[in-house]
Amino acid sequence: MNAAPLPRMSDAVFALTLALLLVAPLAVAGVALVNAGLGRSRSAAQALLGNLAIMSVSALVFALVGAAFAGCLPGGAGHVFHLAGKPWNWLGEGAFPLGGFAAAPLHAQLALLFEFLAVAMAAMLPWGSGADRWRLAAGLAAAAILAAIVFPLLAHWIWDGGWLAQLGLNFSLGAGFLDPGGAATVHALGGLSALAVVWIAGPRRGKFPNEGLSTAMPGHNAAYVLFGCLLAFTGWLAWNAAGAILWLRAPLAALPSTVINTLLSAAASLAATFAVTRIRFGKPDASLCANGWLAGLVASSACAALVTPGEAIFTGACAGIFTPLLVELLELALSIDDPSGAITVHGAAGLWGLFAAGLFAHRPGQLLAQLTGIAALVGVILPLVYLLFALLNRIVPFRVDPEGERIGMDLHELGGGAYPEFVIHRDESYR
Amino acid sequence: MKYAGLLVLPAGFFLSIAALVLFPSAFGRAVFVVCGLAVEGLGLAVAVRGHMPPRQERRL
């Protein structure tokens, strides 16, 4: 989206965007709390420590290596090859580490800050899906890979003038691939990485017994999950508004509608999930409703700055309808054990939001640009992440040993539990 | 089977990219991009099927 030269940013816009980016980490905190609550009590400390450690590792690795490949800061022209007479800018070019940051324009500095938050969130999402069996060391190594290789590649393609951003310029496809809030770079990447992790690590022990249905392993703290949703909402409002300023160069007058669309999408999604679970199970399901709320927020990341309020409601409602159904399908029919629901909530809802942004765009070719971006995510990023994680798994095994899984990740990896004064009941789920 | 499915995914992507390069008309591009996505869907289905843990058949 940065194909054109950066305009000069006024002091007022700079101050507002910086303020928004200081609030945006609440989205990361909220998702971390949701993931911890959806896991088991005997892995809660490891889950939250893992989130903090993943944020740290991803920030350091992105600063040292990834930012140069993303090409966020002004530097080289990027790595370009020519095909059919068109330039294909596939990788950024910059100095290590964070070379030229001090002299960069204000817009580029804020864009870099946005990418720091985005890489932290993207690297954190698979952690929730590997809960209760993914080793901390392997999780950190996977975060380092995402921050060094995969995220910079995608961020360059979409945000920093890469080939997806230039689809409009080179092939007359709307304004190029649009993703102002990170539905692709953060959520689809995180969701697809979660799928790779779940495939490689396998399901939790006892989740899919040889006979009968899968074993229900509910989250240990619904209050964490629901409070995490509220926390994430606050951060998401700031995240989407900051994304609209940075990646769409939206005027300040467009920000209230972006914020309202974010709220409407989440609200419609929650209402739809509430209704679906009420109809299917007789009572609304708290954890699925939380997933629905987050799915609405994720879908809004792609389109809140691009659609009308009615379209935001439609987008959110669709996300809220398919979220509980897809969670159920993945678990019961496809034997995919995803404790946090990241594959559905971040992966599927992110892809849906990107599609909806093209569907409701009023520019010719925009839908095709969005579909091309979706094809790149599923056709390139998923196999790439799977390959890298499968290689990593040979060096640093993802899965904890059976004894570690039995006693819980807290005791096994940290030597102490999150709730030392509580008596943890014996797990009856192993059959 | 799981690796076959994962190999089909980039094939779908290249089909979509080829559509942009080869077809000047919006309709031709749209059809081929959608076909590329359909190929990716097939690949994903095969990969999901290949990763499903083996389970004993349920007795009736």
Short mmCIF file of C-alpha atoms in Angstrom, two decimals, chain A residues 83-84 88 163 167 171-173 195 199 203 208-214 332-336 368 371-372 374-376 378-380 382-383 386, chain B residues 2-3 6 9-14 16-17 20-21 26 29-31 33-34 36-37 40-41 44 47-48 51-59:
data_model
loop_
_atom_site.label_atom_id
_atom_site.label_comp_id
_atom_site.label_asym_id
_atom_site.label_seq_id
_atom_site.Cartn_x
_atom_site.Cartn_y
_atom_site.Cartn_z
CA LEU A 83 7.96 -11.00 -15.48
CA ALA A 84 5.75 -10.26 -18.48
CA TRP A 88 7.50 -7.99 -9.02
CA TRP A 163 3.90 -6.90 -5.45
CA LEU A 167 -1.49 -4.95 -8.11
CA PHE A 171 -2.59 -4.85 -13.31
CA SER A 172 -5.30 -2.22 -12.73
CA LEU A 173 -6.78 -4.22 -9.84
CA LEU A 195 -2.88 -24.79 11.64
CA TRP A 199 -0.69 -30.49 12.39
CA PRO A 203 -3.72 -33.24 19.31
CA PHE A 208 -9.41 -38.05 20.21
CA PRO A 209 -9.85 -41.48 21.78
CA ASN A 210 -9.89 -44.57 19.60
CA GLU A 211 -13.57 -45.00 20.17
CA GLY A 212 -16.37 -42.50 20.57
CA LEU A 213 -16.51 -38.75 20.16
CA SER A 214 -13.67 -36.37 20.92
CA LEU A 332 -15.51 -33.24 15.50
CA ALA A 333 -15.13 -34.00 11.80
CA LEU A 334 -11.52 -33.16 11.01
CA SER A 335 -9.84 -34.08 14.34
CA ILE A 336 -8.03 -30.76 14.61
CA LEU A 368 -9.77 -9.70 -7.73
CA LEU A 371 -8.65 -12.86 -4.04
CA THR A 372 -5.07 -12.78 -5.33
CA ILE A 374 -5.91 -14.69 -0.33
CA ALA A 375 -4.41 -17.07 -2.90
CA ALA A 376 -0.92 -15.95 -1.85
CA VAL A 378 -3.07 -20.01 1.37
CA GLY A 379 -0.86 -21.03 -1.55
CA VAL A 380 2.50 -19.66 -0.45
CA LEU A 382 0.81 -21.80 4.60
CA PRO A 383 3.18 -24.26 2.85
CA TYR A 386 4.59 -25.62 7.44
CA LYS B 2 -0.38 -34.63 3.56
CA TYR B 3 2.69 -33.53 1.58
CA LEU B 6 0.69 -29.06 0.63
CA LEU B 9 -1.34 -25.28 -2.63
CA PRO B 10 1.44 -23.42 -4.49
CA ALA B 11 0.13 -24.86 -7.76
CA GLY B 12 -3.17 -23.07 -7.13
CA PHE B 13 -1.31 -19.87 -6.34
CA PHE B 14 0.69 -20.00 -9.57
CA SER B 16 -3.91 -17.35 -10.01
CA ILE B 17 -0.75 -15.42 -10.83
CA LEU B 20 -3.04 -11.93 -14.08
CA VAL B 21 -0.11 -12.18 -16.47
CA ALA B 26 -11.22 -8.94 -16.32
CA ARG B 29 -8.61 -13.21 -14.94
CA ALA B 30 -11.49 -13.64 -12.54
CA VAL B 31 -12.28 -17.15 -13.79
CA VAL B 33 -8.09 -16.72 -10.13
CA VAL B 34 -11.19 -18.47 -8.83
CA GLY B 36 -6.61 -21.21 -8.62
CA LEU B 37 -8.42 -20.76 -5.33
CA GLU B 40 -5.91 -24.49 -3.29
CA GLY B 41 -9.13 -25.62 -1.63
CA LEU B 44 -6.11 -27.95 1.64
CA ALA B 47 -3.68 -31.91 3.50
CA VAL B 48 -6.34 -31.87 6.22
CA HIS B 51 -3.12 -35.01 8.88
CA MET B 52 -6.13 -36.60 10.54
CA PRO B 53 -4.96 -38.98 13.27
CA PRO B 54 -5.87 -42.61 12.53
CA ARG B 55 -8.81 -43.73 14.62
CA GLN B 56 -10.25 -47.15 15.15
CA GLU B 57 -13.54 -47.70 13.37
CA ARG B 58 -16.49 -47.22 15.67
CA ARG B 59 -18.44 -50.35 16.46
#
